[in-house]
Tab-separated table of C-alpha atoms in Angstrom:
chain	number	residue	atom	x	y	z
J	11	UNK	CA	49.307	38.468	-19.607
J	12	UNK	CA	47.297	35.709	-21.268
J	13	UNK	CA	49.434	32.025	-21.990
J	14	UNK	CA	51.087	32.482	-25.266
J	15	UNK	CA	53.305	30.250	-27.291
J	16	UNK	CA	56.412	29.622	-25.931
J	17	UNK	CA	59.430	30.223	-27.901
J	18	UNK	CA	61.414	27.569	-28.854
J	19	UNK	CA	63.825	27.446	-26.480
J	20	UNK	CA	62.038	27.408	-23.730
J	21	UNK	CA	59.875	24.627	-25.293
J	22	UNK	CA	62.713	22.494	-26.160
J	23	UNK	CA	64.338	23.609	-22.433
J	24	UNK	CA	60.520	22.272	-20.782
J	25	UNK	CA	61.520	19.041	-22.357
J	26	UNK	CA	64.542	18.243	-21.027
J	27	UNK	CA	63.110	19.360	-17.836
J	28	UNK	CA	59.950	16.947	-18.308
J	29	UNK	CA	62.312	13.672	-19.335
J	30	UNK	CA	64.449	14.907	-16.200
J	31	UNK	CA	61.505	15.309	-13.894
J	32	UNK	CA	59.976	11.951	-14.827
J	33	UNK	CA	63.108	9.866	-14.711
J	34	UNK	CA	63.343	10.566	-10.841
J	35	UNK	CA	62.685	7.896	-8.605
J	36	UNK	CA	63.563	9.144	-5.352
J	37	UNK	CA	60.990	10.466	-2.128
J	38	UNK	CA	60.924	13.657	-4.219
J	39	UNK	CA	59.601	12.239	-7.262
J	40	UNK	CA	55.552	12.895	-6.511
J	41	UNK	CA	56.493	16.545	-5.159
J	42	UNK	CA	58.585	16.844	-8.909
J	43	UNK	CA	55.892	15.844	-10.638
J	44	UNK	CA	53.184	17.918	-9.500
J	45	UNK	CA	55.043	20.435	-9.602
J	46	UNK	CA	55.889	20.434	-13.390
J	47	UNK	CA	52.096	19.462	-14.040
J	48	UNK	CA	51.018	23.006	-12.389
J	49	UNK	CA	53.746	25.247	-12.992
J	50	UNK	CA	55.058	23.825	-16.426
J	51	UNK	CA	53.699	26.613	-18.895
J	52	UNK	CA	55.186	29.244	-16.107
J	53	UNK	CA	58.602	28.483	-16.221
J	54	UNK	CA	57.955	28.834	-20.302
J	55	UNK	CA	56.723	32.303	-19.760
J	56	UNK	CA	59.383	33.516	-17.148
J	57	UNK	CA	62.213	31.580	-19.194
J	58	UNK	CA	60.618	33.906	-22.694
J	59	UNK	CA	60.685	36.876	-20.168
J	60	UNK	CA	64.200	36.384	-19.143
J	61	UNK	CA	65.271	36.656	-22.664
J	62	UNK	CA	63.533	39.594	-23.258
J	63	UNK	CA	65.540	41.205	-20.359
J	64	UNK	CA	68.442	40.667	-22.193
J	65	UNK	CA	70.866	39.717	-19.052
J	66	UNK	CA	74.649	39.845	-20.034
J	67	UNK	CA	75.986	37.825	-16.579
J	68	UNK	CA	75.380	35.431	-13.893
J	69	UNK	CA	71.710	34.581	-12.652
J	70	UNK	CA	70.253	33.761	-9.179
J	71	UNK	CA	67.366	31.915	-8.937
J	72	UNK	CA	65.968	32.689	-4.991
J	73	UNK	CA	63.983	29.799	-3.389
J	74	UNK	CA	65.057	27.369	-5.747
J	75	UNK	CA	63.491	23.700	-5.052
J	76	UNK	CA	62.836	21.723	-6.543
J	77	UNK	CA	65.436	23.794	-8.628
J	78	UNK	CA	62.882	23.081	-12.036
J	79	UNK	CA	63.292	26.842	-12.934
J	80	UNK	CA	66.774	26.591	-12.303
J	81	UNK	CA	67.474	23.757	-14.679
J	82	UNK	CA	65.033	25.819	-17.456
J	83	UNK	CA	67.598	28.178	-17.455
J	84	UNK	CA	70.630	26.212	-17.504
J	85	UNK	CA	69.328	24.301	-20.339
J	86	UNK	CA	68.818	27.867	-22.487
J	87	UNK	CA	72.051	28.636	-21.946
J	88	UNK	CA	72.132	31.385	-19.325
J	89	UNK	CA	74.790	31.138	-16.108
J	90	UNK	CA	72.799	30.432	-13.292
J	91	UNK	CA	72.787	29.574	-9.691
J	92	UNK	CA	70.296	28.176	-7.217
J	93	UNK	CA	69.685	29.342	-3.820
J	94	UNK	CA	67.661	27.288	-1.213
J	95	UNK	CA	66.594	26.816	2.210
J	96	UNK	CA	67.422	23.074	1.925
J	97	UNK	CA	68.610	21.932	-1.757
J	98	UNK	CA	69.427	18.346	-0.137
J	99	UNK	CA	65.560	17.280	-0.622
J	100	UNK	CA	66.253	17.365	-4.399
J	101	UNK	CA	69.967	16.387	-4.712
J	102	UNK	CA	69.082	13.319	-6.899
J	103	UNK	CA	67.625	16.143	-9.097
J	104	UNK	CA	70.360	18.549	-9.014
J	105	UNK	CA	72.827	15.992	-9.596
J	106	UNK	CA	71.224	14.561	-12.547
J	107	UNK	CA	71.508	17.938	-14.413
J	108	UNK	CA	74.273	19.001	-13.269
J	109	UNK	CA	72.693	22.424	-11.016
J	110	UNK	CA	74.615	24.360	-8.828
J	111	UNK	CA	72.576	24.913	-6.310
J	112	UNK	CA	73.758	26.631	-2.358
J	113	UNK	CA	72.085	26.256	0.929
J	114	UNK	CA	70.975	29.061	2.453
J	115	UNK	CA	68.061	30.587	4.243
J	116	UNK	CA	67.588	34.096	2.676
J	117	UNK	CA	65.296	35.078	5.706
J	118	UNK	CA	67.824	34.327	8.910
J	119	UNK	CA	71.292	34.960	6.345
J	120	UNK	CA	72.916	37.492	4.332
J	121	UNK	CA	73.618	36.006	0.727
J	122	UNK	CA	77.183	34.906	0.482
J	123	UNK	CA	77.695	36.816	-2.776
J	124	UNK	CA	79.944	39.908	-3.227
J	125	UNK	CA	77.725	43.524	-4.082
J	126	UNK	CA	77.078	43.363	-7.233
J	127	UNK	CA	77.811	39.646	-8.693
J	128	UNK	CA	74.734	39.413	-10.582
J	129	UNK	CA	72.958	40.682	-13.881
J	130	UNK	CA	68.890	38.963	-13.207
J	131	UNK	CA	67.476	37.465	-9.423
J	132	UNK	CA	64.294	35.772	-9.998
J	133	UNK	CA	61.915	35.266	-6.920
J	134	UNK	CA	59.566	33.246	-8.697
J	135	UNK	CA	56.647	32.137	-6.578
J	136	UNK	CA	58.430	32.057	-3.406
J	137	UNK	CA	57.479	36.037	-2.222
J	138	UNK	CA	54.305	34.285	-0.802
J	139	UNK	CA	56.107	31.603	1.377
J	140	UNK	CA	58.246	34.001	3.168
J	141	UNK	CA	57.431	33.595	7.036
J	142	UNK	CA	60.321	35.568	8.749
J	143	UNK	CA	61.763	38.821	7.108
J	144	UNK	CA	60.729	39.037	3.279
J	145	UNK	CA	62.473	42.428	3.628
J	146	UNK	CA	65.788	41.260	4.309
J	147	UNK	CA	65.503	39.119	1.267
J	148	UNK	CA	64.887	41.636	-1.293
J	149	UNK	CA	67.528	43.840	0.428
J	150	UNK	CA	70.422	40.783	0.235
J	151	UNK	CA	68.611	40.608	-3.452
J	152	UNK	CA	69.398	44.083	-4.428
J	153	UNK	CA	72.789	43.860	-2.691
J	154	UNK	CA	74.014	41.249	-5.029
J	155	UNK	CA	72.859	42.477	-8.469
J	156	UNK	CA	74.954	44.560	-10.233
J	157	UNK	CA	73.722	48.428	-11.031
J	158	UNK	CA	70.454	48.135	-12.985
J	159	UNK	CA	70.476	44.375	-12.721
J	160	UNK	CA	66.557	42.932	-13.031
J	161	UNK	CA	64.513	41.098	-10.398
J	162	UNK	CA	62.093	38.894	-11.862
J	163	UNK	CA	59.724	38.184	-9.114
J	164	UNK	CA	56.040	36.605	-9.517
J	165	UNK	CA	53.139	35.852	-6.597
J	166	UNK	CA	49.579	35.119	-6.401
J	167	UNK	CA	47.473	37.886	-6.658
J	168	UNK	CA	45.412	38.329	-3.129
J	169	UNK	CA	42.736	39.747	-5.285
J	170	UNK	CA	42.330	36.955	-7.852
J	171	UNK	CA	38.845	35.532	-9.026
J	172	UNK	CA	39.858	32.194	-6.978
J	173	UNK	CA	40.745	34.367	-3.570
J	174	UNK	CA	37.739	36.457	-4.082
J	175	UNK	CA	35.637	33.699	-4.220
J	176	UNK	CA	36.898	31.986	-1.091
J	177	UNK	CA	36.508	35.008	0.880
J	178	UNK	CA	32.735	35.424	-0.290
J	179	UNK	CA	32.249	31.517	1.202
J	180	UNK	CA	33.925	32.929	4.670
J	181	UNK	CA	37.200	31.157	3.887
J	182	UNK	CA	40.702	32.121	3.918
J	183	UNK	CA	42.934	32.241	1.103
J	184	UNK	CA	45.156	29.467	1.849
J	185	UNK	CA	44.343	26.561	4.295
J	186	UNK	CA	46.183	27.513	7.401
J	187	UNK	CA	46.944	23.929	8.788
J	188	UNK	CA	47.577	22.717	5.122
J	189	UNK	CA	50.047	25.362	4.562
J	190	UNK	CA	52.258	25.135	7.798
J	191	UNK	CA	52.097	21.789	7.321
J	192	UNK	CA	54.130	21.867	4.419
J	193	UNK	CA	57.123	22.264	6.629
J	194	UNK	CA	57.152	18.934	7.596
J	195	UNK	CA	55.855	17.544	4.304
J	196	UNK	CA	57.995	19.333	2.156
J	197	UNK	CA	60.625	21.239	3.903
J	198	UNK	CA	59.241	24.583	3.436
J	199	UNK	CA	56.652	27.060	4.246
J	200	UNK	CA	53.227	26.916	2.439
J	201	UNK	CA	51.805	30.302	1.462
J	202	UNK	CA	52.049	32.235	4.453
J	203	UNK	CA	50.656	35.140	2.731
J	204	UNK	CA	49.240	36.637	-0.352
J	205	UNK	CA	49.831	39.699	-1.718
J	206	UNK	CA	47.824	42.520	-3.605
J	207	UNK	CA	49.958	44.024	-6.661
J	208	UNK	CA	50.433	47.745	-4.371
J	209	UNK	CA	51.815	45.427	-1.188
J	210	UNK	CA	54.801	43.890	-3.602
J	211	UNK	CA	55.376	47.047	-5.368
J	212	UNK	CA	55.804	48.807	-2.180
J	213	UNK	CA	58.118	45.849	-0.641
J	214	UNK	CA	60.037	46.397	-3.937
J	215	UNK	CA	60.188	50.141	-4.424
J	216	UNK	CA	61.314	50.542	-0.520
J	217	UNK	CA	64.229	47.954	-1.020
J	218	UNK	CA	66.022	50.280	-3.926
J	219	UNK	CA	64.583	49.021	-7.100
J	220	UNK	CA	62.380	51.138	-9.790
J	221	UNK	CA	59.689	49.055	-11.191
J	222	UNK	CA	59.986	48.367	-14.925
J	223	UNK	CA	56.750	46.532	-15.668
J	224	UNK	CA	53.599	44.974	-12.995
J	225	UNK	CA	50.853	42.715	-14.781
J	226	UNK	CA	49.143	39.694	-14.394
J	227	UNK	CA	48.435	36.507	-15.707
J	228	UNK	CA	46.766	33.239	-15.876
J	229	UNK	CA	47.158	29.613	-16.793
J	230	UNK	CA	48.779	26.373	-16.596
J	231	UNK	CA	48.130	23.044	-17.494
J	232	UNK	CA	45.772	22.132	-15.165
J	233	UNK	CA	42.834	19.969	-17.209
J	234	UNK	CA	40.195	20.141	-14.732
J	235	UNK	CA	36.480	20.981	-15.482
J	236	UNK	CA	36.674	23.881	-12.604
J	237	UNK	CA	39.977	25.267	-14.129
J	238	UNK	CA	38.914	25.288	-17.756
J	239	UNK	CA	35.876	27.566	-16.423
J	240	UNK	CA	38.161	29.728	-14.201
J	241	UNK	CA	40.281	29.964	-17.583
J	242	UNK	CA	37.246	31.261	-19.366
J	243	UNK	CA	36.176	33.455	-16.789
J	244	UNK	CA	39.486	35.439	-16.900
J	245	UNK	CA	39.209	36.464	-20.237
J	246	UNK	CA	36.150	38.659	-19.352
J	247	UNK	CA	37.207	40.132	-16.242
J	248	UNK	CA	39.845	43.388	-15.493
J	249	UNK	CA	43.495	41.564	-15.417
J	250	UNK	CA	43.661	43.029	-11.805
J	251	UNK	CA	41.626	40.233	-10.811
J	252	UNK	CA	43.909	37.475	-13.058
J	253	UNK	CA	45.784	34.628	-10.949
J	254	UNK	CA	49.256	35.850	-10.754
J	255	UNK	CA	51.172	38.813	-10.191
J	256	UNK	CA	54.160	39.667	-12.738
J	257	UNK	CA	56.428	42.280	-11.832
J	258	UNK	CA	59.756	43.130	-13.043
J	259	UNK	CA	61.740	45.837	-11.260
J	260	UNK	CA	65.757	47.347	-11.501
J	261	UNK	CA	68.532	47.996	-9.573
J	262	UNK	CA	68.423	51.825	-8.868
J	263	UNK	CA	72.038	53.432	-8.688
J	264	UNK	CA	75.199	51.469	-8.237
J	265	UNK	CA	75.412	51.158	-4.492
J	266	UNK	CA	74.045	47.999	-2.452
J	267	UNK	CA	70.922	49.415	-1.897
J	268	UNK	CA	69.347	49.916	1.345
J	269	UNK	CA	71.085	47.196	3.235
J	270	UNK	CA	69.344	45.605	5.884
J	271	UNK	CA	70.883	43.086	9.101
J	272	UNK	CA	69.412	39.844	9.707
J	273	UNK	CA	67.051	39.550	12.633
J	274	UNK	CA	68.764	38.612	16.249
């Protein structure tokens, strides 16, 4: 999936979110920022997907901080709530636009939703920072969306020109002091782990979902003279090897799913 134009909505929604983003002036402000800088042009593209899906109910946006996909969908209209490990880092944010975002940690907690309470989940690049029980999550997931409710769920591809590359200079994908340091620095996990497109299809198929559509992607607004070559690149390469993996899967049948406990 190449970086299209963005339908109006979600343009005007991106915005809002922009104005929002840069009025902030609390500790969160930097972490806001470069956020919206990197992922900006993806919340267009899962905001234009998310329409396409046609969702007639309430949303749940998994792993929401800094809650920037959250507010795109408020601002287009759709019902939507935010779930997150610690949604106090960004209250200044939430409050300004109004968010209704819960705390809770998806890997240690069941979701307090009843079965069935919601028509779309998206778990929009969070899969990769999941450290404890990323089955549990897509099980509470698939527990709370009603019968052929969507999960939207996107991750870096494992297999991507960038993580290729790195593992031809003898390095890992993602720094590991960098990355666990983020849960200090931010709050969170960094990217504990990558995935290849199979891996999330099987975490997805085994947790009662039937997979719709699995792709990939690249871009972003990222103006550097490395990135505009890695942008080039990935037009003349197979899209198995693009930055991002793009899957959207259903709810099979209208029970909760394969329902797992929480971890001891």
């Amino acid at each position: 999936m190449r970086r299209g134009a963005s339908s109006a909505r979600a343009t005007q929604a991106l915005r809002t979110l922009q104005d929002a983003v840069f009025a902030q002036t609390d500790a969160a402000r930097e972490w806001h920022r470069s956020n919206l800088i990197v992922h900006g042009q993806r919340y267009c593209a899962a905001l234009d997907l998310v329409a396409n899906l046609a969702p007639d109910g309430p949303l749940l946006d998994i792993g929401a901080a800094p809650c920037h996909m959250t507010a795109m969908l408020q601002l287009a209209g759709y019902p939507v709530l935010g779930l997150d490990l610690a949604p106090e880092r960004v209250a200044a944010f939430i409050q300004c636009l109004g968010l209704d975002v819960l705390a809770c940690d998806v890997e240690r907690n069941t979701m307090p939703f009843a079965d069935g309470h919601f028509a779309g989940a998206l778990l929009c690049e969070t899969f990769e920072h999941l450290r404890v029980d990323p089955a549990l999550v897509l099980s509470e997931t698939c527990r709370v969306l009603a019968p052929g409710g969507f999960l939207l769920l996107t991750t870096p591809n494992v297999y991507s020109l960038p993580s290729l590359a790195r593992f031809l200079l003898g390095r890992s994908v993602a720094d590991p002091l960098s990355e666990f340091g983020k849960l200090r620095a931010l709050g969170h996990m960094g990217h504990v782990r990558e995935y290849s497109a199979r891996e999330v299809r099987r975490f997805v198929e085994a947790s009662g979902f039937d997979i719709e559509r699995l792709d990939f992607r690249y871009g972003g607004a990222n103006p550097s003279r490395k990135k505009r070559i890695l942008s080039l690149a990935y037009r003349f390469v197979p899209r198995r090897f693009h930055r991002d993996i793009v899957l959207v899967a259903r709810k099979i049948g209208s029970g909760p799913g394969p329902e797992l406990a929480p971890l001891p």
